[in-house]
Structures are given as C-alpha cells and as structure tokens.
Coordinates of C-alpha atoms in Angstrom, one line a residue:
Chain D
A1 CA 52.4 -65.7 249.5
Q2 CA 51.2 -62.5 251.0
K3 CA 53.6 -59.6 250.8
V4 CA 53.5 -55.9 251.0
T5 CA 56.3 -53.8 249.4
Q6 CA 57.0 -50.2 250.2
A7 CA 59.9 -49.4 247.9
Q8 CA 60.5 -45.9 249.3
T9 CA 62.5 -46.2 252.4
E10 CA 62.7 -42.5 253.1
I11 CA 61.2 -39.4 251.4
S12 CA 62.0 -35.7 252.2
V13 CA 59.8 -32.9 251.0
V14 CA 59.5 -29.3 251.7
E15 CA 56.4 -28.1 253.5
K16 CA 53.4 -27.6 251.2
E17 CA 54.7 -30.0 248.6
D18 CA 52.5 -33.0 247.6
V19 CA 53.9 -36.4 248.3
T20 CA 52.8 -39.9 247.3
L21 CA 53.8 -43.0 249.2
D22 CA 53.7 -46.2 247.2
C23 CA 52.4 -49.6 248.3
V24 CA 52.4 -52.7 246.2
Y25 CA 50.9 -55.9 247.5
E26 CA 50.7 -59.6 246.6
T27 CA 48.0 -62.0 247.7
R28 CA 46.2 -65.1 246.5
D29 CA 43.0 -64.2 248.3
T30 CA 40.2 -62.8 246.3
T31 CA 38.9 -61.0 249.4
Y32 CA 41.4 -58.9 251.4
Y33 CA 41.8 -55.7 253.2
L34 CA 44.4 -53.0 252.9
F35 CA 45.4 -50.4 255.5
W36 CA 47.6 -47.4 256.0
Y37 CA 48.9 -46.5 259.4
K38 CA 51.0 -43.6 260.6
Q39 CA 53.6 -44.1 263.2
P40 CA 54.9 -40.8 264.7
P41 CA 58.0 -40.7 266.9
S42 CA 56.0 -41.7 269.9
G43 CA 55.6 -45.1 268.3
E44 CA 51.8 -45.5 268.6
L45 CA 50.2 -46.6 265.3
V46 CA 47.6 -44.3 264.1
F47 CA 44.9 -45.8 261.8
L48 CA 44.4 -43.9 258.6
I49 CA 42.3 -46.0 256.3
R50 CA 40.9 -49.4 255.6
R51 CA 39.9 -50.6 252.1
N52 CA 38.4 -53.9 251.1
S53 CA 39.3 -55.6 247.8
F54 CA 35.8 -55.0 246.3
D55 CA 35.9 -51.3 246.7
E56 CA 38.2 -49.7 244.2
Q57 CA 36.9 -46.2 244.7
N58 CA 39.5 -43.7 245.5
E59 CA 39.1 -41.9 248.8
I60 CA 39.8 -38.4 249.9
S61 CA 39.9 -37.3 253.5
G62 CA 41.1 -33.7 253.9
R63 CA 44.7 -33.5 252.7
Y64 CA 44.9 -37.3 252.4
S65 CA 43.9 -39.4 249.4
W66 CA 44.3 -43.0 248.4
N67 CA 44.4 -44.6 245.0
F68 CA 43.6 -48.3 245.0
Q69 CA 44.2 -50.1 241.7
K70 CA 43.7 -53.9 241.7
S71 CA 45.1 -54.1 238.2
T72 CA 48.5 -53.1 239.4
S73 CA 48.1 -54.4 243.0
S74 CA 48.8 -51.0 244.3
F75 CA 47.3 -48.9 247.1
N76 CA 49.1 -45.5 247.0
F77 CA 48.7 -42.7 249.5
T78 CA 49.0 -39.0 248.7
I79 CA 49.4 -36.2 251.1
T80 CA 48.5 -32.8 249.6
A81 CA 50.2 -29.7 250.8
S82 CA 52.3 -31.5 253.3
Q83 CA 52.9 -30.2 256.8
V84 CA 55.7 -30.7 259.3
V85 CA 53.3 -32.7 261.5
D86 CA 53.0 -35.2 258.7
S87 CA 56.6 -36.3 259.4
A88 CA 56.3 -39.9 260.5
V89 CA 56.8 -43.5 259.3
Y90 CA 53.9 -44.7 257.2
F91 CA 53.0 -48.4 257.0
C92 CA 50.9 -50.1 254.4
A93 CA 49.4 -53.4 255.6
L94 CA 47.5 -56.3 254.1
K95 CA 45.0 -58.4 256.0
E96 CA 44.3 -62.0 255.2
T97 CA 40.7 -63.1 255.2
S98 CA 41.4 -66.7 256.2
G99 CA 43.1 -68.4 259.1
T100 CA 44.2 -66.0 261.8
Y101 CA 43.4 -62.8 259.9
K102 CA 47.0 -61.8 260.3
Y103 CA 48.2 -58.4 259.2
I104 CA 51.2 -58.3 256.9
F105 CA 53.0 -55.0 257.2
G106 CA 55.3 -53.4 254.6
T107 CA 58.7 -52.1 255.7
G108 CA 57.4 -48.6 256.0
T109 CA 58.3 -45.2 254.4
R110 CA 59.8 -42.5 256.6
L111 CA 58.5 -39.2 255.5
K112 CA 60.3 -36.0 256.5
V113 CA 58.6 -32.8 255.9
L114 CA 61.0 -29.8 256.2
A115 CA 59.8 -26.4 257.1
Chain L
G1 CA 36.5 -46.7 268.8
A2 CA 38.0 -49.7 270.5
V3 CA 40.8 -48.9 272.9
V4 CA 43.8 -51.1 273.7
S5 CA 46.2 -50.2 276.4
Q6 CA 49.7 -51.5 277.2
H7 CA 51.6 -51.4 280.5
P8 CA 54.3 -50.4 281.0
S9 CA 54.9 -47.9 278.1
R10 CA 58.6 -48.1 278.8
V11 CA 60.7 -50.4 280.8
I12 CA 64.4 -50.8 281.4
C13 CA 65.7 -54.1 282.9
K14 CA 69.0 -55.7 283.5
S15 CA 70.3 -58.6 281.4
G16 CA 69.1 -61.9 282.8
T17 CA 65.9 -60.7 284.4
S18 CA 62.4 -61.2 283.2
V19 CA 59.9 -58.5 282.3
K20 CA 56.1 -58.7 281.8
I21 CA 54.2 -56.6 279.4
E22 CA 50.4 -56.3 279.7
C23 CA 47.9 -55.7 276.9
R24 CA 44.3 -54.9 277.8
S25 CA 41.3 -54.3 275.7
L26 CA 39.5 -51.6 277.6
D27 CA 36.0 -51.4 276.2
F28 CA 35.6 -54.8 274.4
Q29 CA 36.4 -58.4 274.7
A30 CA 39.0 -60.0 272.6
T31 CA 39.3 -63.7 272.1
T32 CA 42.4 -63.1 270.1
M33 CA 45.3 -60.8 270.6
F34 CA 48.5 -60.5 268.7
W35 CA 52.0 -59.6 269.7
Y36 CA 54.4 -57.8 267.4
R37 CA 58.0 -56.7 267.7
Q38 CA 59.5 -53.8 266.0
F39 CA 63.3 -53.2 265.9
P40 CA 64.5 -49.6 265.3
K41 CA 63.7 -48.4 261.8
Q42 CA 62.1 -51.7 260.9
S43 CA 58.6 -53.0 260.3
L44 CA 56.3 -54.7 262.7
M45 CA 56.9 -58.4 262.8
L46 CA 54.2 -60.7 264.2
M47 CA 55.6 -62.8 267.0
A48 CA 52.6 -64.8 268.2
T49 CA 48.8 -65.1 268.2
S50 CA 47.3 -65.3 271.6
N51 CA 43.9 -67.0 272.1
E52 CA 42.0 -66.8 275.3
G53 CA 42.1 -70.0 277.3
S54 CA 44.5 -71.8 275.0
K55 CA 48.2 -71.9 274.1
A56 CA 49.6 -69.1 271.9
T57 CA 50.7 -69.8 268.3
Y58 CA 54.2 -68.6 267.6
E59 CA 55.6 -67.5 264.3
Q60 CA 58.5 -69.3 262.9
G61 CA 61.8 -68.3 264.6
V62 CA 60.2 -67.0 267.7
E63 CA 61.3 -68.9 270.9
K64 CA 58.2 -69.8 272.8
D65 CA 60.2 -70.5 276.0
K66 CA 61.7 -67.1 275.9
F67 CA 58.5 -65.1 275.1
L68 CA 55.8 -66.5 277.3
I69 CA 52.3 -65.5 276.4
N70 CA 49.3 -65.8 278.7
H71 CA 45.8 -64.9 277.6
A72 CA 43.9 -65.6 280.8
S73 CA 40.9 -63.5 280.2
L74 CA 39.0 -61.9 277.3
T75 CA 40.5 -58.5 278.1
L76 CA 44.1 -59.3 279.1
S77 CA 47.1 -60.9 277.4
T78 CA 50.6 -60.8 278.8
L79 CA 54.0 -61.2 277.2
T80 CA 56.8 -62.1 279.5
V81 CA 60.3 -61.8 278.1
T82 CA 62.3 -64.3 280.2
S83 CA 66.1 -64.0 280.8
A84 CA 66.2 -60.8 278.7
H85 CA 69.3 -59.9 276.8
P86 CA 70.3 -56.7 275.1
E87 CA 69.2 -58.1 271.7
D88 CA 65.7 -58.3 273.1
S89 CA 65.6 -54.6 273.3
S90 CA 62.8 -53.6 271.0
F91 CA 59.4 -51.9 270.7
Y92 CA 56.6 -54.5 271.5
I93 CA 53.1 -53.8 270.2
C94 CA 50.0 -55.8 270.9
S95 CA 46.7 -55.7 269.1
A96 CA 43.3 -57.1 269.9
R97 CA 40.9 -58.5 267.4
V98 CA 37.3 -57.9 267.4
Q99 CA 34.5 -58.7 265.0
F100 CA 33.2 -55.7 263.1
R101 CA 30.7 -55.7 260.3
G102 CA 31.2 -59.3 259.4
T103 CA 34.9 -59.2 259.5
Y104 CA 37.7 -59.0 262.0
E105 CA 39.5 -55.8 262.9
Q106 CA 42.6 -55.3 264.9
Y107 CA 43.1 -52.4 267.3
F108 CA 46.7 -51.7 268.3
G109 CA 48.0 -50.7 271.6
P110 CA 50.4 -47.8 272.1
G111 CA 53.5 -50.1 272.4
T112 CA 56.0 -50.9 275.1
R113 CA 59.6 -49.9 274.6
L114 CA 61.9 -52.4 276.3
T115 CA 65.6 -51.7 276.9
V116 CA 67.8 -54.4 278.3
T117 CA 71.0 -53.2 279.8

C-alpha cells in the first residue's frame, strides 16, 4: 500500500539554524512522484518541489535542498539558515501513477523558527 | 502556473443548514477535481474524486449523501455539505488535475474554512 511517513510532528529551531525534515514513503509502483508542500497559517498549500522516481539527483533551490534516496525510500528536505518566515507545516506527498493519480499526504511536520 | 480558486474562503453556518463551496480552475480545463478535508493539526484526507459529467467517486468512510459533489463543467466543481453539524467544521481544499508533460499534475485551491455553530 502507498504510505507517506513524516515521523517528526513538530520541530523548533532558532533562526539561522539548519533543519532537516524527514519523509519516508512506501509504494509498489516503479514510477511515482514525490512532492513537498508548505502550508503557512493562512492554509494555502505552497508547492515547493516535485521529483519523479527516476531522478535521484539532489536539488538545491536557494536555502532549500532535497535529498532523494530510493535505497531508503526517503525524500528529506533541508532548510539552511532558517528564517522566521519558514515557520509553517510542511507536507510530503506521494503520487500514484495509476488509477486516479491520487496524492497521498504525510501527516506533516510543524516547523517553528524562533527569532 | 495554473490557478485554482475557491469560494468562499471562509464560511460560518448554523447547524442543520447546507453550505456550498465552489472550486474553479481559472486558466485551464480540468476533467478531474479532487476534494480534501483537513481537520486542525492533521493532514489532508482525500474525500472524493470529481469527474466532469459523471458521478463523483467517494473515499471509504465519506458519506456521499452528506457531501454532494457536482462537476457540471470543465472549470467548476462544487461541494455541498448538507445538514451541516459542528463535527463538519474543517478546512476543505480542492485541487484540479491537468495533464502536464506526459503526466498529471494537481493544482490546489487556497481552501475554504467551514465553521458550523
């Protein structure tokens, strides 16, 4: 069965610290997609990244970086030099490539960056 | 990028009344839209898949007679919460699916916060 696990319920860091949010997934599909979304207090989901199962290259975008490792079924997200504006709930999601192309969301990690 | 809107963004209704939430794809057509529900401090849970011109497919445990979904056009899906009760208070998010580079992507609306008093 498809499943996404975000074991960290809540993380607090002090501004400028680096923080890594973990995501572990389970799927039977050989082709799949992984996502990270940010949900600030307003509630609107903000798309951060999409990665397909054939592309294991790590990606960096400004202070954000992602580490995709198929061997451990993990897709971790690191924020470097965190800022107060990074405070939000972050969701990892898995997309099936068959049927209805449903998204399966993890339970989210609430990140609090303290000034 | 593709834009999905929801209306209203926030609604308060009395117990026993019905409330309709609209989801629109603004600059693209979506044959499929999804409805999610998110309770406070919880994840998004898929409620139903809405296909234009046909009946919605509901996830296990979601009452189809309570959550009526209509996808009458390629740019509009509506979710009606009938006979709402306080336990229906939640954040409802829709998404619209569009084909992109050989696969399907979902674009999410900003959500509708429903409070039933």
